[in-house]
Tab-separated table of C-alpha atoms and ligand atoms in Angstrom:
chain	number	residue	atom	x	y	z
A	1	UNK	CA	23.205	-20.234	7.910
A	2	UNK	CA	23.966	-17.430	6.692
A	3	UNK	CA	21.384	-14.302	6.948
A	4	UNK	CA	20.528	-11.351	4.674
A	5	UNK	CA	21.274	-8.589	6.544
A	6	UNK	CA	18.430	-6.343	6.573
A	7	UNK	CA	17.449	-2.759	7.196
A	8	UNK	CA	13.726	-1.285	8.007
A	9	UNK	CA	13.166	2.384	7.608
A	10	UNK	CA	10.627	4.013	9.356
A	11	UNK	CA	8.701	7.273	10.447
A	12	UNK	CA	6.744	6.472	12.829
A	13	UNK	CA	5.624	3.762	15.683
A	14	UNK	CA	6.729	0.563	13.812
A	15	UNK	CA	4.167	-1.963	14.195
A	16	UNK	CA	5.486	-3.992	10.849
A	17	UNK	CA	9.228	-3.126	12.398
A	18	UNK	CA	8.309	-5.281	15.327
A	19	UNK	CA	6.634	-8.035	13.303
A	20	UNK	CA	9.796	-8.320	11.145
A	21	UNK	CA	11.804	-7.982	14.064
A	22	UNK	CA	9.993	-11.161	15.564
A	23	UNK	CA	10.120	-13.158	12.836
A	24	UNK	CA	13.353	-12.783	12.126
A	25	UNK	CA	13.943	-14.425	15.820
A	26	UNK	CA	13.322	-17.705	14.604
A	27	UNK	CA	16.622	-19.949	13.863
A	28	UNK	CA	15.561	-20.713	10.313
A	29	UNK	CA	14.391	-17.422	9.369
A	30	UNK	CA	16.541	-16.238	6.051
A	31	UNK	CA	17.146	-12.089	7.085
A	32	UNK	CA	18.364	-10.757	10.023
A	33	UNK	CA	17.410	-7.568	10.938
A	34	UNK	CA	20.367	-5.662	11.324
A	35	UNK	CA	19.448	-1.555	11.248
A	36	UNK	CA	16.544	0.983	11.823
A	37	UNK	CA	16.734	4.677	10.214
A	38	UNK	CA	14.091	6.729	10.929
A	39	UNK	CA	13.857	10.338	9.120
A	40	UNK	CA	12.268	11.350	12.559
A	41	UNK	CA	13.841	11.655	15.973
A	42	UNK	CA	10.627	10.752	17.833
A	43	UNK	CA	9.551	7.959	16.130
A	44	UNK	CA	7.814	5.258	18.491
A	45	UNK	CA	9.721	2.649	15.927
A	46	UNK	CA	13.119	3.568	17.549
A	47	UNK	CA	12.317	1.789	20.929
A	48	UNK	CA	11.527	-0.670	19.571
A	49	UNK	CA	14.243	-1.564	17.859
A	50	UNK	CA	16.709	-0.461	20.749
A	51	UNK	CA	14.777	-2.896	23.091
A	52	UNK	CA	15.050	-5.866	20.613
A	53	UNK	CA	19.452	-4.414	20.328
A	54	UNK	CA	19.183	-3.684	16.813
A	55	UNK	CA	21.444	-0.531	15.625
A	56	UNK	CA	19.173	2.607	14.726
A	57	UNK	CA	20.393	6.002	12.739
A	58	UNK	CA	18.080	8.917	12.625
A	59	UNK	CA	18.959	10.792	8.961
A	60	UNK	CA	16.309	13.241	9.012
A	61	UNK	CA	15.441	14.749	5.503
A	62	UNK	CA	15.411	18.370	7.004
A	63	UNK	CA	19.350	18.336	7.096
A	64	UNK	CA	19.276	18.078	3.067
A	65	UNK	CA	18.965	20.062	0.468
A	66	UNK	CA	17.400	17.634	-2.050
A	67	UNK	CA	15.324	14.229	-1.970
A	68	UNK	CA	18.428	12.749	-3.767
A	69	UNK	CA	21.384	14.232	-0.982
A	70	UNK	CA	18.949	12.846	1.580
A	71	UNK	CA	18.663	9.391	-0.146
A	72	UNK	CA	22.690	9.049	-1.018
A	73	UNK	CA	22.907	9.706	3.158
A	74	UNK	CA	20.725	6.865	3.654
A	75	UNK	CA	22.307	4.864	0.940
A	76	UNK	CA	25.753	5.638	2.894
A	77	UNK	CA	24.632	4.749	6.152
A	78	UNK	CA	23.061	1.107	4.267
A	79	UNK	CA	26.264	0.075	2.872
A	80	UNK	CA	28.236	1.425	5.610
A	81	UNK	CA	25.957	-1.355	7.708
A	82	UNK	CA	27.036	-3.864	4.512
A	83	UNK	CA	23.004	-4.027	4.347
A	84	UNK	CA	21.776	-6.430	1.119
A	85	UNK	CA	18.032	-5.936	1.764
A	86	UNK	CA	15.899	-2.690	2.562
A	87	UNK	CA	12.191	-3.140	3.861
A	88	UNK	CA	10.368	-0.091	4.162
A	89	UNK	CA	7.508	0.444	7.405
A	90	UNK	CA	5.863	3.537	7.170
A	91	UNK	CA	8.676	5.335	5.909
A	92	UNK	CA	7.080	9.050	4.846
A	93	UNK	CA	9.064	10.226	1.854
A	94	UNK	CA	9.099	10.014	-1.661
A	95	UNK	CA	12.455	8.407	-2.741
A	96	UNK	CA	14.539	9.872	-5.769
A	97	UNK	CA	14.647	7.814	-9.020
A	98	UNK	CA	18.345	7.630	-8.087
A	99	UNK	CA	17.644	5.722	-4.917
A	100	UNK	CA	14.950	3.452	-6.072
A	101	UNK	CA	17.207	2.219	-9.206
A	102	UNK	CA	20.375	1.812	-7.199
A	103	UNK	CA	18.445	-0.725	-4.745
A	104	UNK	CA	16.159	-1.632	-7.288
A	105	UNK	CA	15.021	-5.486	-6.570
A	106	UNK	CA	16.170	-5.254	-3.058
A	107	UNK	CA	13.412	-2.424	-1.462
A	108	UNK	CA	10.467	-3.578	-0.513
A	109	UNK	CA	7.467	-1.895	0.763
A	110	UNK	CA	4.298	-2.223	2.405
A	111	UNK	CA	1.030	-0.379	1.736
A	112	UNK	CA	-2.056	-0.574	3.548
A	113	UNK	CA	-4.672	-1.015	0.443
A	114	UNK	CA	-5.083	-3.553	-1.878
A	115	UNK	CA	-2.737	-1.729	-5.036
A	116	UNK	CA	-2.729	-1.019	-7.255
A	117	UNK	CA	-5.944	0.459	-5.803
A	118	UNK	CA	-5.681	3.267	-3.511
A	119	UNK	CA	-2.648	4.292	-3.785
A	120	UNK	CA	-0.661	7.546	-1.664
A	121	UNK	CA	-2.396	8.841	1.394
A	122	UNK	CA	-5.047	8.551	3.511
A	123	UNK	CA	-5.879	5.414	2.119
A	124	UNK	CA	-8.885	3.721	4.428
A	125	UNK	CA	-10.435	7.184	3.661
A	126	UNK	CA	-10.529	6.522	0.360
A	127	UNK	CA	-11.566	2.808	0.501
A	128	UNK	CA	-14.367	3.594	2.573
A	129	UNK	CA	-15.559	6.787	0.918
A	130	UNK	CA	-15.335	4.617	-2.487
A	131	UNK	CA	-17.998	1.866	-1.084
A	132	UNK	CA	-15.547	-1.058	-1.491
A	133	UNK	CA	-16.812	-4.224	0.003
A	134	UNK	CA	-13.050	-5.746	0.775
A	135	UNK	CA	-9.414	-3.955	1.447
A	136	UNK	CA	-5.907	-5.355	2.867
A	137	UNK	CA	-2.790	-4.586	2.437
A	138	UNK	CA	0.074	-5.444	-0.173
A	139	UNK	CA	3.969	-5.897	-0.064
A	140	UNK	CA	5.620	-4.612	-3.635
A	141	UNK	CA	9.000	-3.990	-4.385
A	142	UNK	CA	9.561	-0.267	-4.608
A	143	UNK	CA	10.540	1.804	-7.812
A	144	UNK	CA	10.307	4.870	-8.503
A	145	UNK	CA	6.215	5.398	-9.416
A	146	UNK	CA	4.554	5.877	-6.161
A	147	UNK	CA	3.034	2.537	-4.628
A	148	UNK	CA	3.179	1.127	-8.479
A	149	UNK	CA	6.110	-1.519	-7.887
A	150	UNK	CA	5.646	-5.120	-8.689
A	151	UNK	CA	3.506	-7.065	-6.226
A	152	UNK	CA	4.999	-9.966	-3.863
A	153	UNK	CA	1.935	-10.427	-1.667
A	154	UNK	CA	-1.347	-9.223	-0.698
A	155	UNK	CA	-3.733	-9.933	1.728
A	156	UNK	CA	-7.172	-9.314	2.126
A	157	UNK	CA	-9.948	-7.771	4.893
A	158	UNK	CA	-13.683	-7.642	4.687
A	159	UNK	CA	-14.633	-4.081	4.904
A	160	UNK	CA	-17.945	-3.782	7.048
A	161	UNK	CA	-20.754	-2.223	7.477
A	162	UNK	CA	-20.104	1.173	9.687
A	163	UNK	CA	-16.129	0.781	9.659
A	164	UNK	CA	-14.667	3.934	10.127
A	165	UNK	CA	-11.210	4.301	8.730
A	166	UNK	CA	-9.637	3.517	12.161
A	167	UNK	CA	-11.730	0.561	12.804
A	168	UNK	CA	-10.551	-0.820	9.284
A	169	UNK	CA	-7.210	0.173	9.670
A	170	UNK	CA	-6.962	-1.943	12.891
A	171	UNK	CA	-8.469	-5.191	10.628
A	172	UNK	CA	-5.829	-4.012	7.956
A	173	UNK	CA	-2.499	-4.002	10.597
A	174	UNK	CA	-3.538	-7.595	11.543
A	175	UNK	CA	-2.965	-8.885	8.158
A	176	UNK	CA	0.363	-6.699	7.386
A	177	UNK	CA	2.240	-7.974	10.329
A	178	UNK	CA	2.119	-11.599	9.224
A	179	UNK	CA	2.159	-10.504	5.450
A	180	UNK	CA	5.766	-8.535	5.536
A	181	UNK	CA	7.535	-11.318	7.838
A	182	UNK	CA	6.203	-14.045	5.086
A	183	UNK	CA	7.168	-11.450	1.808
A	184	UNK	CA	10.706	-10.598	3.051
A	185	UNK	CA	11.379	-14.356	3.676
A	186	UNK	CA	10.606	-14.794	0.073
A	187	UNK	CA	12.814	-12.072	-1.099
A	188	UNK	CA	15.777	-12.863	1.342
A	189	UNK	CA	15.384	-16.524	0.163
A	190	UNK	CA	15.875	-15.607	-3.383
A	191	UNK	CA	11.971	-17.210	-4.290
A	192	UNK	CA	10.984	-14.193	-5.856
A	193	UNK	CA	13.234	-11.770	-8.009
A	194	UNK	CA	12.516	-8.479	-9.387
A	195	UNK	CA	12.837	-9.090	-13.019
A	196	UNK	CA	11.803	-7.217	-16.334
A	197	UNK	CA	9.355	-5.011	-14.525
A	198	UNK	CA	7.652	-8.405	-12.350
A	199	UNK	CA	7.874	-10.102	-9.673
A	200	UNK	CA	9.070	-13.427	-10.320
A	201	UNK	CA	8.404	-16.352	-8.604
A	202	UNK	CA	11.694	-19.118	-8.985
B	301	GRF	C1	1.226	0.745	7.883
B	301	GRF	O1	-0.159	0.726	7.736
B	301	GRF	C2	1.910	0.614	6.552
B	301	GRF	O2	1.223	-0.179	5.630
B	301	GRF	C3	1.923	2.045	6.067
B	301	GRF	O3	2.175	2.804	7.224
B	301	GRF	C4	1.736	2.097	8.378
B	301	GRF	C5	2.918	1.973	9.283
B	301	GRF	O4	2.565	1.460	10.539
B	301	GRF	N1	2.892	2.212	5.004
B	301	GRF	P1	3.695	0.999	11.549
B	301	GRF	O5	4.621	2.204	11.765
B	301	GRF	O6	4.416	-0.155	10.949
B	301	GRF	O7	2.957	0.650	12.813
């Protein structure tokens, strides 16, 4: 079988990097993952993936000029890996238009919230400080509105009474590291396409 090789970019200590990475273990699972770039030298993310022998590149957006020369670096270093499939974990930056169109159907992202609610930063803040009863987490293919991309999966947490944003975070993580292995099996298996503007199911 042949796999879709994969990339994850990350930030920071790659919790959904090492779900992916485990799934991907299995025999019959469709993607391999086959690079980590980080924007950040120190993130926990790296050891990760150099424990489990997977390639890492740190491109760190300080060394550009411009979102866009920073994002045709990491589009180099993708095709120079003859990557098909890009699955963002807590990757920090705001991509250029340029970037998401040119891997447009093939990003993916995960967001801790329940989008398109809550949306950006700080997001269990905002869930709790807006009473909500529920919260989880959502995989989306990434273009180039913020968090806004067509949805592949969600899952969903109760939010209870006297969570703080750490304790619901925690209840959130749970349910991202089994959504993103099941969402980028989807993609890599070609059962869902990004097509006029949706996520479609084949
Ligand atoms: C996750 O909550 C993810 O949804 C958000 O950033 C966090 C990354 O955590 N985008 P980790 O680095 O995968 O542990």
């Amino acid at each position: 079988m042949s796999r879709v090789r994969t990339a994850v970019l990350i930030s920071g200590r790659g919790s959904n990097l090492k779900s992916l990475i485990q799934a991907a273990r299995a025999p019959d699972y469709p993607a391999e993952i086959a690079l980590v770039i980080s924007n950040k030298e120190d993130a926990g993310g790296l050891q990760i993936a150099k424990d489990a022998g997977v390639s890492t590149k740190i491109i760190s957006h300080k060394d550009y000029a411009s979102r866009e020369e920073f994002d045709r670096a990491i589009d180099a270093a993708l095709r120079a890996a003859n990557i098909a499939l890009v699955a963002e974990a807590g990757f920090m930056r705001i991509h250029s238009e340029w970037f998401a169109r040119a891997w447009a159907g093939k990003l993916l992202n995960i967001h801790p919230s329940l989008l398109p609610k809550f949306p950006g930063i700080h997001v269990h803040e905002q869930v709790l400080a807006a009473g909500e009863t529920e919260s989880g987490c959502t995989v989306h293919f990434l273009t180039p509105e913020l968090d806004a991309g067509p949805i592949i999966l969600q899952a969903k947490v109760a939010v209870l009474p006297g969570d703080t944003p750490e304790a619901l975070a925690a209840r959130v993580i749970v349910e991202e590291h089994k959504l993103y292995p099941e969402a980028l099996k989807l993609v890599a298996e070609g059962k869902v396409r990004l097509a006029g503007g949706r996520a479609n199911f084949v």
